[in-house]
Short mmCIF file of C-alpha atoms in Angstrom, two decimals:
data_model
loop_
_atom_site.label_atom_id
_atom_site.label_comp_id
_atom_site.label_asym_id
_atom_site.label_seq_id
_atom_site.Cartn_x
_atom_site.Cartn_y
_atom_site.Cartn_z
CA GLU A 1 115.20 78.68 252.06
CA THR A 2 116.16 80.18 248.74
CA GLY A 3 117.36 83.69 247.97
CA VAL A 4 119.28 85.50 250.68
CA THR A 5 119.42 84.11 254.20
CA GLN A 6 120.76 85.66 257.37
CA THR A 7 121.59 84.25 260.80
CA PRO A 8 120.90 84.86 263.55
CA ARG A 9 117.56 86.63 263.12
CA HIS A 10 117.82 88.22 266.57
CA LEU A 11 120.89 88.97 268.66
CA VAL A 12 121.31 90.60 272.04
CA MET A 13 124.84 91.39 273.11
CA GLY A 14 126.71 93.35 275.70
CA MET A 15 129.16 96.08 274.80
CA THR A 16 132.14 93.87 275.55
CA ASN A 17 130.97 90.86 273.56
CA LYS A 18 132.21 89.68 270.18
CA LYS A 19 129.67 88.24 267.77
CA SER A 20 129.29 87.65 264.05
CA LEU A 21 126.39 88.01 261.64
CA LYS A 22 126.21 85.67 258.68
CA CYS A 23 124.68 86.14 255.26
CA GLU A 24 124.40 83.58 252.49
CA GLN A 25 123.03 84.09 249.00
CA HIS A 26 121.80 81.25 246.82
CA LEU A 27 121.28 83.34 243.69
CA GLY A 28 124.69 83.07 242.04
CA HIS A 29 125.29 86.80 242.46
CA ASN A 30 128.71 88.44 242.50
CA ALA A 31 128.07 91.47 244.72
CA MET A 32 127.03 91.50 248.37
CA TYR A 33 126.13 94.38 250.68
CA TRP A 34 125.64 95.18 254.35
CA TYR A 35 123.04 97.81 255.28
CA LYS A 36 122.04 99.25 258.62
CA GLN A 37 118.38 100.13 259.18
CA SER A 38 117.63 102.28 262.21
CA ALA A 39 114.27 103.66 263.22
CA LYS A 40 113.30 106.82 261.34
CA LYS A 41 116.43 106.74 259.17
CA PRO A 42 116.99 105.69 255.58
CA LEU A 43 118.73 102.44 254.85
CA GLU A 44 122.44 103.12 255.25
CA LEU A 45 124.94 101.30 253.08
CA MET A 46 127.85 100.03 255.17
CA PHE A 47 129.99 97.79 252.98
CA VAL A 48 130.03 96.45 249.45
CA TYR A 49 131.86 93.41 248.18
CA ASN A 50 132.17 92.94 244.44
CA PHE A 51 133.69 89.63 243.33
CA LYS A 52 134.82 89.09 246.94
CA GLU A 53 136.75 92.36 247.01
CA GLN A 54 135.65 95.13 249.31
CA THR A 55 134.87 98.06 247.09
CA GLU A 56 133.01 100.29 249.50
CA ASN A 57 133.39 101.19 253.15
CA ASN A 58 130.95 103.94 253.95
CA SER A 59 132.89 105.46 256.87
CA VAL A 60 131.87 102.63 259.13
CA PRO A 61 133.51 102.46 262.59
CA SER A 62 136.18 99.80 262.97
CA ARG A 63 134.09 97.96 265.57
CA PHE A 64 132.29 96.56 262.49
CA SER A 65 134.52 94.26 260.48
CA PRO A 66 133.23 92.59 257.30
CA GLU A 67 134.52 89.40 255.77
CA CYS A 68 133.68 87.85 252.40
CA PRO A 69 135.36 84.44 252.04
CA ASN A 70 133.58 83.67 248.77
CA SER A 71 130.93 85.16 246.55
CA SER A 72 128.12 83.35 248.39
CA HIS A 73 128.96 84.24 251.98
CA LEU A 74 129.31 87.50 253.84
CA PHE A 75 130.02 88.05 257.50
CA LEU A 76 129.86 91.07 259.76
CA HIS A 77 132.07 90.70 262.83
CA LEU A 78 131.04 92.84 265.79
CA HIS A 79 133.10 93.85 268.80
CA THR A 80 132.82 96.47 271.54
CA LEU A 81 129.60 97.83 270.10
CA GLN A 82 127.68 100.76 271.51
CA PRO A 83 123.95 100.92 272.36
CA GLU A 84 123.44 103.25 269.37
CA ASP A 85 124.51 100.37 267.12
CA SER A 86 121.24 98.62 267.91
CA ALA A 87 119.41 98.30 264.59
CA LEU A 88 118.29 95.90 261.89
CA TYR A 89 121.26 94.76 259.83
CA LEU A 90 120.32 93.76 256.31
CA CYS A 91 122.36 91.85 253.81
CA ALA A 92 121.69 92.09 250.09
CA SER A 93 123.11 90.62 246.91
CA SER A 94 123.02 91.50 243.24
CA GLN A 95 124.47 90.46 239.91
CA ALA A 96 126.64 93.27 238.66
CA GLY A 97 128.75 93.43 235.59
CA THR A 98 126.65 92.73 232.54
CA SER A 99 126.82 95.65 230.19
CA GLY A 100 123.58 97.56 230.21
CA SER A 101 122.06 95.52 232.99
CA VAL A 102 120.62 96.83 236.18
CA ASP A 103 121.59 94.87 239.22
CA THR A 104 118.49 94.48 241.33
CA GLN A 105 119.40 94.01 244.94
CA TYR A 106 117.74 91.19 246.83
CA PHE A 107 117.59 91.55 250.59
CA GLY A 108 117.85 89.01 253.35
CA PRO A 109 115.41 89.05 256.30
CA GLY A 110 117.85 90.92 258.51
CA THR A 111 119.32 90.45 261.97
CA ARG A 112 117.70 92.49 264.71
CA LEU A 113 120.63 93.52 266.93
CA THR A 114 120.24 94.90 270.42
CA VAL A 115 123.31 96.17 272.25
CA LEU A 116 122.89 96.47 276.00
CA GLY B 1 127.49 111.95 246.53
CA GLU B 2 123.87 111.22 245.76
CA ASN B 3 121.13 112.50 248.04
CA VAL B 4 117.55 111.23 247.83
CA GLU B 5 114.65 113.01 249.50
CA GLN B 6 111.32 111.21 249.88
CA HIS B 7 107.89 112.66 250.73
CA PRO B 8 105.58 112.27 252.49
CA SER B 9 106.96 110.41 255.51
CA THR B 10 103.50 109.05 256.29
CA LEU B 11 100.47 108.61 254.06
CA SER B 12 97.03 107.45 255.07
CA VAL B 13 94.38 106.60 252.48
CA GLN B 14 91.05 104.82 252.28
CA GLU B 15 90.83 101.51 250.51
CA GLY B 16 90.26 102.08 246.80
CA ASP B 17 91.92 105.48 246.75
CA SER B 18 95.19 106.22 244.98
CA ALA B 19 98.48 106.87 246.74
CA VAL B 20 101.42 108.86 245.41
CA ILE B 21 104.90 108.98 246.88
CA LYS B 22 107.51 111.36 245.51
CA CYS B 23 111.30 111.35 245.51
CA THR B 24 113.91 113.80 244.33
CA TYR B 25 117.56 113.05 243.67
CA SER B 26 120.61 115.24 243.36
CA ASP B 27 123.05 113.42 241.07
CA SER B 28 122.17 113.85 237.41
CA ALA B 29 124.32 110.81 236.62
CA SER B 30 121.90 108.49 238.42
CA ASN B 31 120.11 106.30 235.91
CA TYR B 32 118.37 103.56 237.86
CA PHE B 33 115.49 104.12 240.28
CA PRO B 34 114.00 101.16 242.15
CA TRP B 35 111.16 101.15 244.64
CA TYR B 36 111.11 98.74 247.56
CA LYS B 37 108.23 97.70 249.81
CA GLN B 38 108.94 96.60 253.36
CA GLU B 39 106.12 95.06 255.35
CA LEU B 40 106.36 95.07 259.12
CA GLY B 41 109.08 92.68 260.28
CA LYS B 42 109.97 91.64 256.75
CA ARG B 43 112.74 92.33 254.27
CA PRO B 44 112.58 95.10 251.65
CA GLN B 45 111.36 93.71 248.34
CA LEU B 46 111.61 95.30 244.93
CA ILE B 47 108.19 96.17 243.54
CA ILE B 48 109.06 98.19 240.46
CA ASP B 49 112.01 100.01 238.95
CA ILE B 50 112.70 102.40 236.12
CA ARG B 51 115.72 103.32 234.07
CA SER B 52 116.50 106.83 232.92
CA ASN B 53 115.74 106.11 229.28
CA VAL B 54 112.08 105.54 230.15
CA GLY B 55 109.57 108.11 231.41
CA GLU B 56 106.93 105.79 232.83
CA LYS B 57 106.51 102.15 233.71
CA LYS B 58 103.39 100.30 234.86
CA ASP B 59 102.81 96.95 236.50
CA GLN B 60 99.14 96.32 237.25
CA ARG B 61 98.15 98.77 240.02
CA ILE B 62 101.65 100.20 240.40
CA ALA B 63 103.31 102.78 238.19
CA VAL B 64 106.46 104.82 238.39
CA THR B 65 107.14 108.07 236.55
CA LEU B 66 110.49 109.76 236.05
CA ASN B 67 111.27 113.37 235.21
CA LYS B 68 114.99 113.55 234.47
CA THR B 69 115.00 117.27 233.93
CA ALA B 70 113.50 117.97 237.33
CA LYS B 71 115.32 115.01 238.91
CA HIS B 72 112.28 113.53 240.52
CA PHE B 73 110.39 110.27 240.30
CA SER B 74 107.14 109.09 241.79
CA LEU B 75 105.36 105.90 242.76
CA HIS B 76 101.66 105.67 242.02
CA ILE B 77 99.45 102.98 243.54
CA THR B 78 95.86 102.83 242.30
CA GLU B 79 92.90 101.06 243.89
CA THR B 80 94.79 100.64 247.14
CA GLN B 81 94.13 97.61 249.32
CA PRO B 82 94.87 97.00 253.02
CA GLU B 83 97.71 94.67 252.02
CA ASP B 84 99.44 97.63 250.38
CA SER B 85 100.09 98.96 253.90
CA ALA B 86 103.87 98.97 254.37
CA VAL B 87 106.94 101.20 254.29
CA TYR B 88 107.96 102.19 250.78
CA PHE B 89 111.51 103.22 249.93
CA CYS B 90 112.73 104.88 246.79
CA ALA B 91 116.36 104.65 245.75
CA ALA B 92 118.71 105.93 243.10
CA SER B 93 121.96 104.67 241.67
CA GLN B 94 124.27 104.99 238.71
CA VAL B 95 124.62 101.67 236.96
CA SER B 96 127.06 101.17 234.12
CA GLY B 97 129.03 98.40 232.49
CA THR B 98 130.75 96.36 235.15
CA SER B 99 129.82 98.46 238.15
CA TYR B 100 127.65 97.31 240.99
CA GLY B 101 124.71 99.45 242.01
CA LYS B 102 125.41 101.67 245.00
CA LEU B 103 121.85 102.45 246.03
CA THR B 104 121.09 105.63 247.93
CA PHE B 105 117.75 105.29 249.67
CA GLY B 106 115.10 107.81 250.59
CA GLN B 107 113.84 108.07 254.15
CA GLY B 108 110.82 105.88 253.55
CA THR B 109 107.04 106.46 253.51
CA ILE B 110 104.73 104.64 255.88
CA LEU B 111 101.58 103.92 253.86
CA THR B 112 98.45 102.92 255.74
CA VAL B 113 95.38 101.80 253.80
CA HIS B 114 92.21 101.85 255.89
CA PRO B 115 89.48 99.33 255.00
#
């Protein structure tokens, strides 16, 4: 699959579990994003990595821990989550940095997370 | 920070009719306004975008208009078809030089096109 891929597509976990979400982009982009999409809420930006450096943390609880080992991969490590964290987690990537350009964000298919 | 309001939250039209979705933004520095379409169970996909140096942009049945003075922008879909049924999100960001785009999204509009 080309573009932005995410695994797993569905995840059910208990509150005491530790799991990780993975995102991979095949577009040669230099910026990657994690979003949370809950029912009846706008897409919420969680983290931004620009050239592998975290440049944005939108007041996200520490039970969510991002990792960006290189410009193509992004992880979201989860531990001791709460039921209200159940949502669709979307990864996106873009090419930022060219003067005058607009960096269209391309989304992955998302991971549907259910916390029991 | 930026705040984007989107209306209506739901929109139901008959096939062939036009649909209009409106968004307002708060930060006058925002200069890039994309629209995303998200079909049920699928990822958001960019359908059209506009930069602040342009007042209107069209792509076949889809058009976006921007009023910088009033800080609002709208999506217009003409000759709607059942496959246009989806959730539509507007967004705003300030893009410049080497910066990435921190998109602030509206709440989304559920568009239903009845055959």
